[in-house]
PDB file of C-alpha atoms in Angstrom:
ATOM      1  CA  UNK A   1     -42.605 -23.574  88.735  1.00  0.00           C
ATOM      2  CA  UNK A   2     -45.720 -22.962  89.710  1.00  0.00           C
ATOM      3  CA  UNK A   3     -47.513 -26.793  89.431  1.00  0.00           C
ATOM      4  CA  UNK A   4     -50.938 -26.853  87.815  1.00  0.00           C
ATOM      5  CA  UNK A   5     -53.392 -29.599  88.523  1.00  0.00           C
ATOM      6  CA  UNK A   6     -54.955 -31.247  86.210  1.00  0.00           C
ATOM      7  CA  UNK A   7     -58.895 -32.280  86.222  1.00  0.00           C
ATOM      8  CA  UNK A   8     -60.376 -35.456  85.817  1.00  0.00           C
ATOM      9  CA  UNK A   9     -61.376 -34.567  82.406  1.00  0.00           C
ATOM     10  CA  UNK A  10     -58.446 -33.910  81.696  1.00  0.00           C
ATOM     11  CA  UNK A  11     -56.881 -36.790  82.423  1.00  0.00           C
ATOM     12  CA  UNK A  12     -59.472 -38.911  81.557  1.00  0.00           C
ATOM     13  CA  UNK A  13     -59.412 -36.837  77.833  1.00  0.00           C
ATOM     14  CA  UNK A  14     -55.526 -38.728  77.846  1.00  0.00           C
ATOM     15  CA  UNK A  15     -56.079 -41.904  78.893  1.00  0.00           C
ATOM     16  CA  UNK A  16     -58.852 -42.141  76.214  1.00  0.00           C
ATOM     17  CA  UNK A  17     -55.739 -40.636  73.253  1.00  0.00           C
ATOM     18  CA  UNK A  18     -53.437 -42.699  74.845  1.00  0.00           C
ATOM     19  CA  UNK A  19     -55.570 -45.633  74.249  1.00  0.00           C
ATOM     20  CA  UNK A  20     -56.898 -45.278  70.555  1.00  0.00           C
ATOM     21  CA  UNK A  21     -52.719 -44.448  69.597  1.00  0.00           C
ATOM     22  CA  UNK A  22     -51.671 -47.387  71.743  1.00  0.00           C
ATOM     23  CA  UNK A  23     -55.019 -49.094  69.507  1.00  0.00           C
ATOM     24  CA  UNK A  24     -54.185 -47.899  66.206  1.00  0.00           C
ATOM     25  CA  UNK A  25     -50.112 -48.671  66.241  1.00  0.00           C
ATOM     26  CA  UNK A  26     -51.149 -53.032  67.657  1.00  0.00           C
ATOM     27  CA  UNK A  27     -54.054 -52.609  63.786  1.00  0.00           C
ATOM     28  CA  UNK A  28     -50.871 -51.799  61.889  1.00  0.00           C
ATOM     29  CA  UNK A  29     -48.233 -53.271  63.415  1.00  0.00           C
ATOM     30  CA  UNK A  30     -49.666 -56.935  64.096  1.00  0.00           C
ATOM     31  CA  UNK A  31     -50.636 -57.539  60.463  1.00  0.00           C
ATOM     32  CA  UNK A  32     -46.600 -57.041  59.932  1.00  0.00           C
ATOM     33  CA  UNK A  33     -45.782 -59.683  62.596  1.00  0.00           C
ATOM     34  CA  UNK A  34     -48.230 -62.026  61.321  1.00  0.00           C
ATOM     35  CA  UNK A  35     -46.715 -61.743  58.435  1.00  0.00           C
ATOM     36  CA  UNK A  36     -43.539 -62.777  59.922  1.00  0.00           C
ATOM     37  CA  UNK A  37     -44.424 -65.504  62.700  1.00  0.00           C
ATOM     38  CA  UNK A  38     -46.231 -66.949  59.960  1.00  0.00           C
ATOM     39  CA  UNK A  39     -43.689 -67.518  57.495  1.00  0.00           C
ATOM     40  CA  UNK A  40     -42.174 -69.630  60.213  1.00  0.00           C
ATOM     41  CA  UNK A  41     -44.772 -71.575  61.375  1.00  0.00           C
ATOM     42  CA  UNK A  42     -45.659 -75.469  60.026  1.00  0.00           C
ATOM     43  CA  UNK A  43     -48.408 -74.643  57.440  1.00  0.00           C
ATOM     44  CA  UNK A  44     -51.032 -76.738  59.000  1.00  0.00           C
ATOM     45  CA  UNK A  45     -51.162 -74.014  62.684  1.00  0.00           C
ATOM     46  CA  UNK A  46     -51.722 -71.906  60.282  1.00  0.00           C
ATOM     47  CA  UNK A  47     -54.312 -72.797  57.776  1.00  0.00           C
ATOM     48  CA  UNK A  48     -55.864 -73.938  61.094  1.00  0.00           C
ATOM     49  CA  UNK A  49     -56.096 -70.600  62.800  1.00  0.00           C
ATOM     50  CA  UNK A  50     -53.179 -72.082  65.625  1.00  0.00           C
ATOM     51  CA  UNK A  51     -50.455 -68.841  64.715  1.00  0.00           C
ATOM     52  CA  UNK A  52     -51.644 -65.736  66.943  1.00  0.00           C
ATOM     53  CA  UNK A  53     -48.915 -64.009  68.573  1.00  0.00           C
ATOM     54  CA  UNK A  54     -46.098 -66.729  68.094  1.00  0.00           C
ATOM     55  CA  UNK A  55     -45.803 -69.883  65.798  1.00  0.00           C
ATOM     56  CA  UNK A  56     -46.473 -73.435  67.227  1.00  0.00           C
ATOM     57  CA  UNK A  57     -44.086 -75.318  65.869  1.00  0.00           C
ATOM     58  CA  UNK A  58     -41.543 -73.808  63.777  1.00  0.00           C
ATOM     59  CA  UNK A  59     -40.793 -74.469  60.077  1.00  0.00           C
ATOM     60  CA  UNK A  60     -38.398 -73.260  57.039  1.00  0.00           C
ATOM     61  CA  UNK A  61     -40.490 -74.701  54.071  1.00  0.00           C
ATOM     62  CA  UNK A  62     -41.266 -71.514  53.369  1.00  0.00           C
ATOM     63  CA  UNK A  63     -37.434 -69.837  52.826  1.00  0.00           C
ATOM     64  CA  UNK A  64     -35.540 -73.194  52.054  1.00  0.00           C
ATOM     65  CA  UNK A  65     -38.295 -73.526  49.318  1.00  0.00           C
ATOM     66  CA  UNK A  66     -37.560 -70.209  47.586  1.00  0.00           C
ATOM     67  CA  UNK A  67     -34.103 -70.235  47.838  1.00  0.00           C
ATOM     68  CA  UNK A  68     -34.213 -73.675  45.914  1.00  0.00           C
ATOM     69  CA  UNK A  69     -35.186 -71.537  42.484  1.00  0.00           C
ATOM     70  CA  UNK A  70     -31.598 -70.920  41.510  1.00  0.00           C
ATOM     71  CA  UNK A  71     -32.758 -67.531  39.810  1.00  0.00           C
ATOM     72  CA  UNK A  72     -34.098 -66.444  43.314  1.00  0.00           C
ATOM     73  CA  UNK A  73     -30.076 -65.082  43.980  1.00  0.00           C
ATOM     74  CA  UNK A  74     -29.850 -63.348  40.316  1.00  0.00           C
ATOM     75  CA  UNK A  75     -33.282 -61.476  40.688  1.00  0.00           C
ATOM     76  CA  UNK A  76     -32.240 -59.872  43.929  1.00  0.00           C
ATOM     77  CA  UNK A  77     -29.054 -58.788  42.939  1.00  0.00           C
ATOM     78  CA  UNK A  78     -30.432 -57.188  39.939  1.00  0.00           C
ATOM     79  CA  UNK A  79     -32.503 -55.460  42.986  1.00  0.00           C
ATOM     80  CA  UNK A  80     -30.529 -54.535  44.405  1.00  0.00           C
ATOM     81  CA  UNK A  81     -28.222 -52.601  41.589  1.00  0.00           C
ATOM     82  CA  UNK A  82     -31.344 -51.387  40.527  1.00  0.00           C
ATOM     83  CA  UNK A  83     -32.753 -49.790  43.689  1.00  0.00           C
ATOM     84  CA  UNK A  84     -28.879 -47.967  44.352  1.00  0.00           C
ATOM     85  CA  UNK A  85     -27.925 -47.554  40.570  1.00  0.00           C
ATOM     86  CA  UNK A  86     -31.410 -46.297  40.054  1.00  0.00           C
ATOM     87  CA  UNK A  87     -32.443 -44.132  42.884  1.00  0.00           C
ATOM     88  CA  UNK A  88     -28.606 -42.131  42.805  1.00  0.00           C
ATOM     89  CA  UNK A  89     -29.539 -41.331  38.703  1.00  0.00           C
ATOM     90  CA  UNK A  90     -33.237 -40.237  40.076  1.00  0.00           C
ATOM     91  CA  UNK A  91     -31.410 -37.982  42.323  1.00  0.00           C
ATOM     92  CA  UNK A  92     -29.014 -36.200  40.282  1.00  0.00           C
ATOM     93  CA  UNK A  93     -31.802 -35.611  37.511  1.00  0.00           C
ATOM     94  CA  UNK A  94     -34.133 -34.390  39.875  1.00  0.00           C
ATOM     95  CA  UNK A  95     -32.472 -32.256  42.200  1.00  0.00           C
ATOM     96  CA  UNK A  96     -30.696 -30.512  40.144  1.00  0.00           C
ATOM     97  CA  UNK A  97     -34.234 -29.569  38.049  1.00  0.00           C
ATOM     98  CA  UNK A  98     -35.765 -29.088  41.353  1.00  0.00           C
ATOM     99  CA  UNK A  99     -33.625 -26.511  42.375  1.00  0.00           C
ATOM    100  CA  UNK A 100     -33.207 -25.002  38.702  1.00  0.00           C
ATOM    101  CA  UNK A 101     -37.614 -24.426  38.959  1.00  0.00           C
ATOM    102  CA  UNK A 102     -36.810 -22.577  42.410  1.00  0.00           C
ATOM    103  CA  UNK A 103     -34.172 -20.018  40.401  1.00  0.00           C
ATOM    104  CA  UNK A 104     -36.695 -16.674  40.011  1.00  0.00           C
ATOM    105  CA  UNK A 105     -34.155 -15.482  37.812  1.00  0.00           C
ATOM    106  CA  UNK A 106     -35.169 -19.058  35.550  1.00  0.00           C
ATOM    107  CA  UNK A 107     -36.291 -17.694  31.994  1.00  0.00           C
ATOM    108  CA  UNK A 108     -39.621 -19.415  30.735  1.00  0.00           C
ATOM    109  CA  UNK A 109     -39.560 -20.979  34.379  1.00  0.00           C
ATOM    110  CA  UNK A 110     -43.237 -20.168  35.036  1.00  0.00           C
ATOM    111  CA  UNK A 111     -44.173 -22.385  31.200  1.00  0.00           C
ATOM    112  CA  UNK A 112     -40.937 -25.066  32.033  1.00  0.00           C
ATOM    113  CA  UNK A 113     -43.712 -25.083  35.680  1.00  0.00           C
ATOM    114  CA  UNK A 114     -46.504 -26.176  33.364  1.00  0.00           C
ATOM    115  CA  UNK A 115     -44.824 -28.284  31.032  1.00  0.00           C
ATOM    116  CA  UNK A 116     -43.647 -31.281  34.856  1.00  0.00           C
ATOM    117  CA  UNK A 117     -47.315 -30.724  35.977  1.00  0.00           C
ATOM    118  CA  UNK A 118     -48.830 -31.731  32.928  1.00  0.00           C
ATOM    119  CA  UNK A 119     -47.203 -35.444  32.744  1.00  0.00           C
ATOM    120  CA  UNK A 120     -48.809 -35.507  36.157  1.00  0.00           C
ATOM    121  CA  UNK A 121     -53.025 -35.533  34.841  1.00  0.00           C
ATOM    122  CA  UNK A 122     -51.666 -36.763  31.278  1.00  0.00           C
ATOM    123  CA  UNK A 123     -49.685 -40.663  30.537  1.00  0.00           C
ATOM    124  CA  UNK A 124     -48.881 -40.525  26.840  1.00  0.00           C
ATOM    125  CA  UNK A 125     -49.999 -44.036  27.437  1.00  0.00           C
ATOM    126  CA  UNK A 126     -48.414 -47.233  27.251  1.00  0.00           C
ATOM    127  CA  UNK A 127     -48.003 -47.943  23.549  1.00  0.00           C
ATOM    128  CA  UNK A 128     -46.649 -44.977  23.087  1.00  0.00           C
ATOM    129  CA  UNK A 129     -44.099 -44.938  25.460  1.00  0.00           C
ATOM    130  CA  UNK A 130     -43.127 -48.788  23.933  1.00  0.00           C
ATOM    131  CA  UNK A 131     -41.994 -48.578  20.843  1.00  0.00           C
ATOM    132  CA  UNK A 132     -39.994 -45.381  22.578  1.00  0.00           C
ATOM    133  CA  UNK A 133     -37.886 -47.269  24.464  1.00  0.00           C
ATOM    134  CA  UNK A 134     -37.847 -50.143  21.889  1.00  0.00           C
ATOM    135  CA  UNK A 135     -36.841 -46.962  19.709  1.00  0.00           C
ATOM    136  CA  UNK A 136     -34.061 -45.967  21.876  1.00  0.00           C
ATOM    137  CA  UNK A 137     -32.732 -49.673  22.094  1.00  0.00           C
ATOM    138  CA  UNK A 138     -33.266 -50.026  26.235  1.00  0.00           C
ATOM    139  CA  UNK A 139     -35.829 -52.853  25.661  1.00  0.00           C
ATOM    140  CA  UNK A 140     -34.362 -55.533  27.513  1.00  0.00           C
ATOM    141  CA  UNK A 141     -31.349 -54.502  28.747  1.00  0.00           C
ATOM    142  CA  UNK A 142     -30.813 -52.811  32.117  1.00  0.00           C
ATOM    143  CA  UNK A 143     -30.889 -49.663  31.667  1.00  0.00           C
ATOM    144  CA  UNK A 144     -34.331 -50.207  30.944  1.00  0.00           C
ATOM    145  CA  UNK A 145     -35.140 -49.641  34.825  1.00  0.00           C
ATOM    146  CA  UNK A 146     -33.442 -46.577  35.130  1.00  0.00           C
ATOM    147  CA  UNK A 147     -33.076 -44.400  32.666  1.00  0.00           C
ATOM    148  CA  UNK A 148     -36.536 -43.990  31.214  1.00  0.00           C
ATOM    149  CA  UNK A 149     -38.549 -43.238  34.267  1.00  0.00           C
ATOM    150  CA  UNK A 150     -35.889 -41.882  36.382  1.00  0.00           C
ATOM    151  CA  UNK A 151     -37.634 -38.482  36.023  1.00  0.00           C
ATOM    152  CA  UNK A 152     -40.230 -37.941  38.377  1.00  0.00           C
ATOM    153  CA  UNK A 153     -42.645 -34.173  37.981  1.00  0.00           C
ATOM    154  CA  UNK A 154     -44.259 -34.646  41.584  1.00  0.00           C
ATOM    155  CA  UNK A 155     -40.392 -35.340  43.241  1.00  0.00           C
ATOM    156  CA  UNK A 156     -38.903 -31.542  40.720  1.00  0.00           C
ATOM    157  CA  UNK A 157     -41.995 -30.350  42.919  1.00  0.00           C
ATOM    158  CA  UNK A 158     -41.085 -31.414  46.377  1.00  0.00           C
ATOM    159  CA  UNK A 159     -37.464 -30.475  45.872  1.00  0.00           C
ATOM    160  CA  UNK A 160     -38.773 -27.197  44.211  1.00  0.00           C
ATOM    161  CA  UNK A 161     -40.916 -26.256  46.910  1.00  0.00           C
ATOM    162  CA  UNK A 162     -37.749 -26.887  49.676  1.00  0.00           C
ATOM    163  CA  UNK A 163     -35.491 -25.063  47.867  1.00  0.00           C
ATOM    164  CA  UNK A 164     -37.895 -22.367  47.727  1.00  0.00           C
ATOM    165  CA  UNK A 165     -38.824 -22.031  51.135  1.00  0.00           C
ATOM    166  CA  UNK A 166     -36.262 -23.419  52.273  1.00  0.00           C
ATOM    167  CA  UNK A 167     -32.409 -21.979  51.095  1.00  0.00           C
ATOM    168  CA  UNK A 168     -33.187 -18.229  51.699  1.00  0.00           C
ATOM    169  CA  UNK A 169     -31.813 -15.977  48.451  1.00  0.00           C
ATOM    170  CA  UNK A 170     -29.495 -13.912  50.960  1.00  0.00           C
ATOM    171  CA  UNK A 171     -26.626 -17.032  50.722  1.00  0.00           C
ATOM    172  CA  UNK A 172     -26.429 -16.812  46.372  1.00  0.00           C
ATOM    173  CA  UNK A 173     -26.007 -12.953  46.734  1.00  0.00           C
ATOM    174  CA  UNK A 174     -23.816 -13.585  49.815  1.00  0.00           C
ATOM    175  CA  UNK A 175     -21.827 -17.121  47.212  1.00  0.00           C
ATOM    176  CA  UNK A 176     -21.493 -14.226  44.336  1.00  0.00           C
ATOM    177  CA  UNK A 177     -19.963 -11.636  46.434  1.00  0.00           C
ATOM    178  CA  UNK A 178     -16.797 -14.278  47.595  1.00  0.00           C
ATOM    179  CA  UNK A 179     -16.842 -15.047  43.635  1.00  0.00           C
ATOM    180  CA  UNK A 180     -18.414 -18.669  43.558  1.00  0.00           C
ATOM    181  CA  UNK A 181     -20.628 -19.407  40.297  1.00  0.00           C
ATOM    182  CA  UNK A 182     -24.016 -21.462  40.176  1.00  0.00           C
ATOM    183  CA  UNK A 183     -22.205 -25.075  39.715  1.00  0.00           C
ATOM    184  CA  UNK A 184     -20.225 -24.059  42.695  1.00  0.00           C
ATOM    185  CA  UNK A 185     -22.916 -22.548  44.856  1.00  0.00           C
ATOM    186  CA  UNK A 186     -24.710 -25.414  44.230  1.00  0.00           C
ATOM    187  CA  UNK A 187     -22.959 -28.912  45.327  1.00  0.00           C
ATOM    188  CA  UNK A 188     -20.610 -26.903  48.212  1.00  0.00           C
ATOM    189  CA  UNK A 189     -23.445 -24.675  49.931  1.00  0.00           C
ATOM    190  CA  UNK A 190     -26.962 -25.621  49.013  1.00  0.00           C
ATOM    191  CA  UNK A 191     -26.631 -29.568  49.042  1.00  0.00           C
ATOM    192  CA  UNK A 192     -25.114 -29.412  52.271  1.00  0.00           C
ATOM    193  CA  UNK A 193     -28.300 -28.044  53.556  1.00  0.00           C
ATOM    194  CA  UNK A 194     -30.738 -29.718  52.226  1.00  0.00           C
ATOM    195  CA  UNK A 195     -30.203 -33.492  53.909  1.00  0.00           C
ATOM    196  CA  UNK A 196     -33.862 -33.563  55.006  1.00  0.00           C
ATOM    197  CA  UNK A 197     -35.146 -33.515  51.248  1.00  0.00           C
ATOM    198  CA  UNK A 198     -32.416 -36.353  48.983  1.00  0.00           C
ATOM    199  CA  UNK A 199     -33.689 -38.798  51.946  1.00  0.00           C
ATOM    200  CA  UNK A 200     -37.197 -37.996  51.531  1.00  0.00           C
ATOM    201  CA  UNK A 201     -37.152 -38.118  47.492  1.00  0.00           C
ATOM    202  CA  UNK A 202     -34.005 -40.817  48.049  1.00  0.00           C
ATOM    203  CA  UNK A 203     -36.498 -43.320  50.247  1.00  0.00           C
ATOM    204  CA  UNK A 204     -39.749 -42.159  47.891  1.00  0.00           C
ATOM    205  CA  UNK A 205     -37.375 -43.638  44.595  1.00  0.00           C
ATOM    206  CA  UNK A 206     -35.815 -46.341  45.889  1.00  0.00           C
ATOM    207  CA  UNK A 207     -39.702 -48.591  47.384  1.00  0.00           C
ATOM    208  CA  UNK A 208     -41.067 -46.989  43.944  1.00  0.00           C
ATOM    209  CA  UNK A 209     -38.186 -48.763  42.859  1.00  0.00           C
ATOM    210  CA  UNK A 210     -37.591 -52.242  44.780  1.00  0.00           C
ATOM    211  CA  UNK A 211     -41.624 -52.350  43.949  1.00  0.00           C
ATOM    212  CA  UNK A 212     -41.022 -52.077  40.872  1.00  0.00           C
ATOM    213  CA  UNK A 213     -42.411 -54.787  38.626  1.00  0.00           C
ATOM    214  CA  UNK A 214     -44.857 -54.270  35.099  1.00  0.00           C
ATOM    215  CA  UNK A 215     -42.215 -52.787  34.066  1.00  0.00           C
ATOM    216  CA  UNK A 216     -40.272 -55.615  34.557  1.00  0.00           C
ATOM    217  CA  UNK A 217     -42.654 -57.704  32.966  1.00  0.00           C
ATOM    218  CA  UNK A 218     -43.295 -55.041  30.308  1.00  0.00           C
ATOM    219  CA  UNK A 219     -39.824 -54.556  28.917  1.00  0.00           C
ATOM    220  CA  UNK A 220     -37.819 -57.361  30.387  1.00  0.00           C
ATOM    221  CA  UNK A 221     -37.144 -61.069  28.879  1.00  0.00           C
ATOM    222  CA  UNK A 222     -34.112 -61.882  29.754  1.00  0.00           C
ATOM    223  CA  UNK A 223     -35.379 -63.494  33.423  1.00  0.00           C
ATOM    224  CA  UNK A 224     -31.562 -63.499  34.424  1.00  0.00           C
ATOM    225  CA  UNK A 225     -32.161 -59.288  34.403  1.00  0.00           C
ATOM    226  CA  UNK A 226     -35.442 -59.644  36.971  1.00  0.00           C
ATOM    227  CA  UNK A 227     -35.747 -58.401  39.570  1.00  0.00           C
ATOM    228  CA  UNK A 228     -37.172 -59.740  42.703  1.00  0.00           C
ATOM    229  CA  UNK A 229     -40.158 -59.657  43.309  1.00  0.00           C
ATOM    230  CA  UNK A 230     -41.344 -61.207  39.349  1.00  0.00           C
ATOM    231  CA  UNK A 231     -39.876 -63.572  40.119  1.00  0.00           C
ATOM    232  CA  UNK A 232     -41.676 -64.286  43.467  1.00  0.00           C
ATOM    233  CA  UNK A 233     -44.724 -64.022  41.507  1.00  0.00           C
ATOM    234  CA  UNK A 234     -43.294 -66.054  38.759  1.00  0.00           C
ATOM    235  CA  UNK A 235     -42.962 -68.163  42.015  1.00  0.00           C
ATOM    236  CA  UNK A 236     -46.386 -67.780  43.276  1.00  0.00           C
ATOM    237  CA  UNK A 237     -49.010 -68.075  40.482  1.00  0.00           C
ATOM    238  CA  UNK A 238     -46.922 -71.240  39.207  1.00  0.00           C
ATOM    239  CA  UNK A 239     -47.663 -72.848  42.903  1.00  0.00           C
ATOM    240  CA  UNK A 240     -51.392 -71.831  42.633  1.00  0.00           C
ATOM    241  CA  UNK A 241     -51.426 -73.462  39.752  1.00  0.00           C
ATOM    242  CA  UNK A 242     -50.299 -76.793  40.581  1.00  0.00           C
ATOM    243  CA  UNK A 243     -51.907 -76.491  43.876  1.00  0.00           C
ATOM    244  CA  UNK A 244     -54.999 -76.378  41.800  1.00  0.00           C
ATOM    245  CA  UNK A 245     -54.857 -78.759  38.464  1.00  0.00           C
ATOM    246  CA  UNK A 246     -53.697 -81.297  41.367  1.00  0.00           C
ATOM    247  CA  UNK A 247     -56.594 -83.222  44.633  1.00  0.00           C
ATOM    248  CA  UNK A 248     -56.679 -84.749  46.979  1.00  0.00           C
ATOM    249  CA  UNK A 249     -53.867 -84.165  50.152  1.00  0.00           C
ATOM    250  CA  UNK A 250     -51.322 -83.691  47.337  1.00  0.00           C
ATOM    251  CA  UNK A 251     -53.468 -80.333  46.680  1.00  0.00           C
ATOM    252  CA  UNK A 252     -53.254 -79.736  50.027  1.00  0.00           C
ATOM    253  CA  UNK A 253     -49.996 -79.521  50.665  1.00  0.00           C
ATOM    254  CA  UNK A 254     -49.258 -77.954  47.777  1.00  0.00           C
ATOM    255  CA  UNK A 255     -52.036 -75.231  48.956  1.00  0.00           C
ATOM    256  CA  UNK A 256     -50.124 -75.383  52.503  1.00  0.00           C
ATOM    257  CA  UNK A 257     -46.401 -74.464  50.556  1.00  0.00           C
ATOM    258  CA  UNK A 258     -47.587 -71.609  48.124  1.00  0.00           C
ATOM    259  CA  UNK A 259     -48.613 -69.946  51.219  1.00  0.00           C
ATOM    260  CA  UNK A 260     -45.669 -70.309  53.301  1.00  0.00           C
ATOM    261  CA  UNK A 261     -43.704 -69.083  50.433  1.00  0.00           C
ATOM    262  CA  UNK A 262     -46.148 -66.525  49.949  1.00  0.00           C
ATOM    263  CA  UNK A 263     -45.756 -65.412  53.498  1.00  0.00           C
ATOM    264  CA  UNK A 264     -41.494 -65.454  52.687  1.00  0.00           C
ATOM    265  CA  UNK A 265     -41.996 -63.577  50.174  1.00  0.00           C
ATOM    266  CA  UNK A 266     -43.156 -60.945  51.371  1.00  0.00           C
ATOM    267  CA  UNK A 267     -40.650 -60.796  54.594  1.00  0.00           C
ATOM    268  CA  UNK A 268     -37.403 -60.956  52.077  1.00  0.00           C
ATOM    269  CA  UNK A 269     -39.098 -58.641  49.399  1.00  0.00           C
ATOM    270  CA  UNK A 270     -39.741 -55.747  52.167  1.00  0.00           C
ATOM    271  CA  UNK A 271     -36.775 -56.650  54.720  1.00  0.00           C
ATOM    272  CA  UNK A 272     -33.510 -54.062  52.928  1.00  0.00           C
ATOM    273  CA  UNK A 273     -36.572 -51.124  52.768  1.00  0.00           C
ATOM    274  CA  UNK A 274     -37.939 -51.362  56.383  1.00  0.00           C
ATOM    275  CA  UNK A 275     -34.191 -52.059  57.409  1.00  0.00           C
ATOM    276  CA  UNK A 276     -33.561 -47.906  55.953  1.00  0.00           C
ATOM    277  CA  UNK A 277     -35.937 -46.037  57.678  1.00  0.00           C
ATOM    278  CA  UNK A 278     -34.634 -45.927  61.260  1.00  0.00           C
ATOM    279  CA  UNK A 279     -31.675 -44.151  58.991  1.00  0.00           C
ATOM    280  CA  UNK A 280     -33.722 -42.055  57.356  1.00  0.00           C
ATOM    281  CA  UNK A 281     -35.949 -41.157  59.941  1.00  0.00           C
ATOM    282  CA  UNK A 282     -35.671 -38.486  61.105  1.00  0.00           C
ATOM    283  CA  UNK A 283     -34.731 -36.682  57.416  1.00  0.00           C
ATOM    284  CA  UNK A 284     -38.080 -38.372  56.679  1.00  0.00           C
ATOM    285  CA  UNK A 285     -40.283 -36.801  59.408  1.00  0.00           C
ATOM    286  CA  UNK A 286     -39.238 -33.438  57.978  1.00  0.00           C
ATOM    287  CA  UNK A 287     -40.245 -33.586  54.898  1.00  0.00           C
ATOM    288  CA  UNK A 288     -43.357 -34.649  55.805  1.00  0.00           C
ATOM    289  CA  UNK A 289     -43.625 -30.525  56.220  1.00  0.00           C
ATOM    290  CA  UNK A 290     -41.775 -29.987  52.513  1.00  0.00           C
ATOM    291  CA  UNK A 291     -44.043 -28.891  50.957  1.00  0.00           C
ATOM    292  CA  UNK A 292     -46.739 -27.053  53.810  1.00  0.00           C
ATOM    293  CA  UNK A 293     -47.371 -23.084  54.278  1.00  0.00           C
ATOM    294  CA  UNK A 294     -44.912 -21.007  56.663  1.00  0.00           C
ATOM    295  CA  UNK A 295     -46.345 -19.222  58.786  1.00  0.00           C
TER     296      UNK A 295
END
C-alpha cells in the first residue's frame, strides 16, 4: 500500500478540526456535568461560584429534601408507567399506520396522507381537545396520558418513509408466492427488518412522554395520578415562593435549598432517559437518515 505524505496544511487543518470538535464536545458536556456536581455540592459553594469541576464540600440536602416528599415516589412510578405503556401503545398505533401508507395499493393513499399532514400545521386548539377528552370519559384518569395523544403524524410519516425506502416490494411478492398474508408478512418479515425505525420512534415517544407536564396540568386533578415532572414543578415553585416571602438569613437558606432541589430534580428526572441512549444509539444513528433521499 502506497503511503501518501500529508502536507503541513493538511495537518494544520486536522488540528483545527479536532480542536474545534473537542471544544464543541466540552461546551455540550460541561453544563450537564455542572448540574450533576452542583446537585451534590454545598449550596453556599455553588452560590459563591466555588464549584467548577468537582464539589468542594459534598452535600445531599437537595436529594434529601426531594425524597422526603412522599408524593415523589408515587409520581416517579406514574411517569415510568406512562412512559412504558404510552410508548408501546404509540408504536402499536403509528408503526402499522406508517406501513399502510407506504403501500402503493392502499385505496385513497394520497388523501389519507394529506389528512395526516394537515394536523401537523393546524391544531384543533386546547378547548376542543379538552371537551373531547372530557366527553369520552378520560378526564382525570390514568389513560388520559396515553390514548388521546398517541397518534403522531410526524412519526407516521417517518415510519412511512422508512418502509417505502428500506423494505423492497419484491419481499411482499415473494411472501405472496409462499402463501403469506398481509398480517403475517407485516409481523414476521417487516417488523424484524425495522428495528431502526422502531428504536427511533420509540425513543422520541418515550422522551416526549417522560418530559410531559402540560397535559397532566390540564387533564389530571388527582395528585396520585400526576407524573414526576408536574410534581417537581410544583415543589420548586412552592420553595421559590417560600424563599420570596421570607427575609434575612432564612430567606438565603431557603433560596439555596431551592437551588439544590432544582439541580437534584434535573438529575433524577433526566437520568433514566439518558441511560437509554447507549442501548439505542446504533439504531438512533441509522434513524437520523430515515428521511434522506437515496442515490
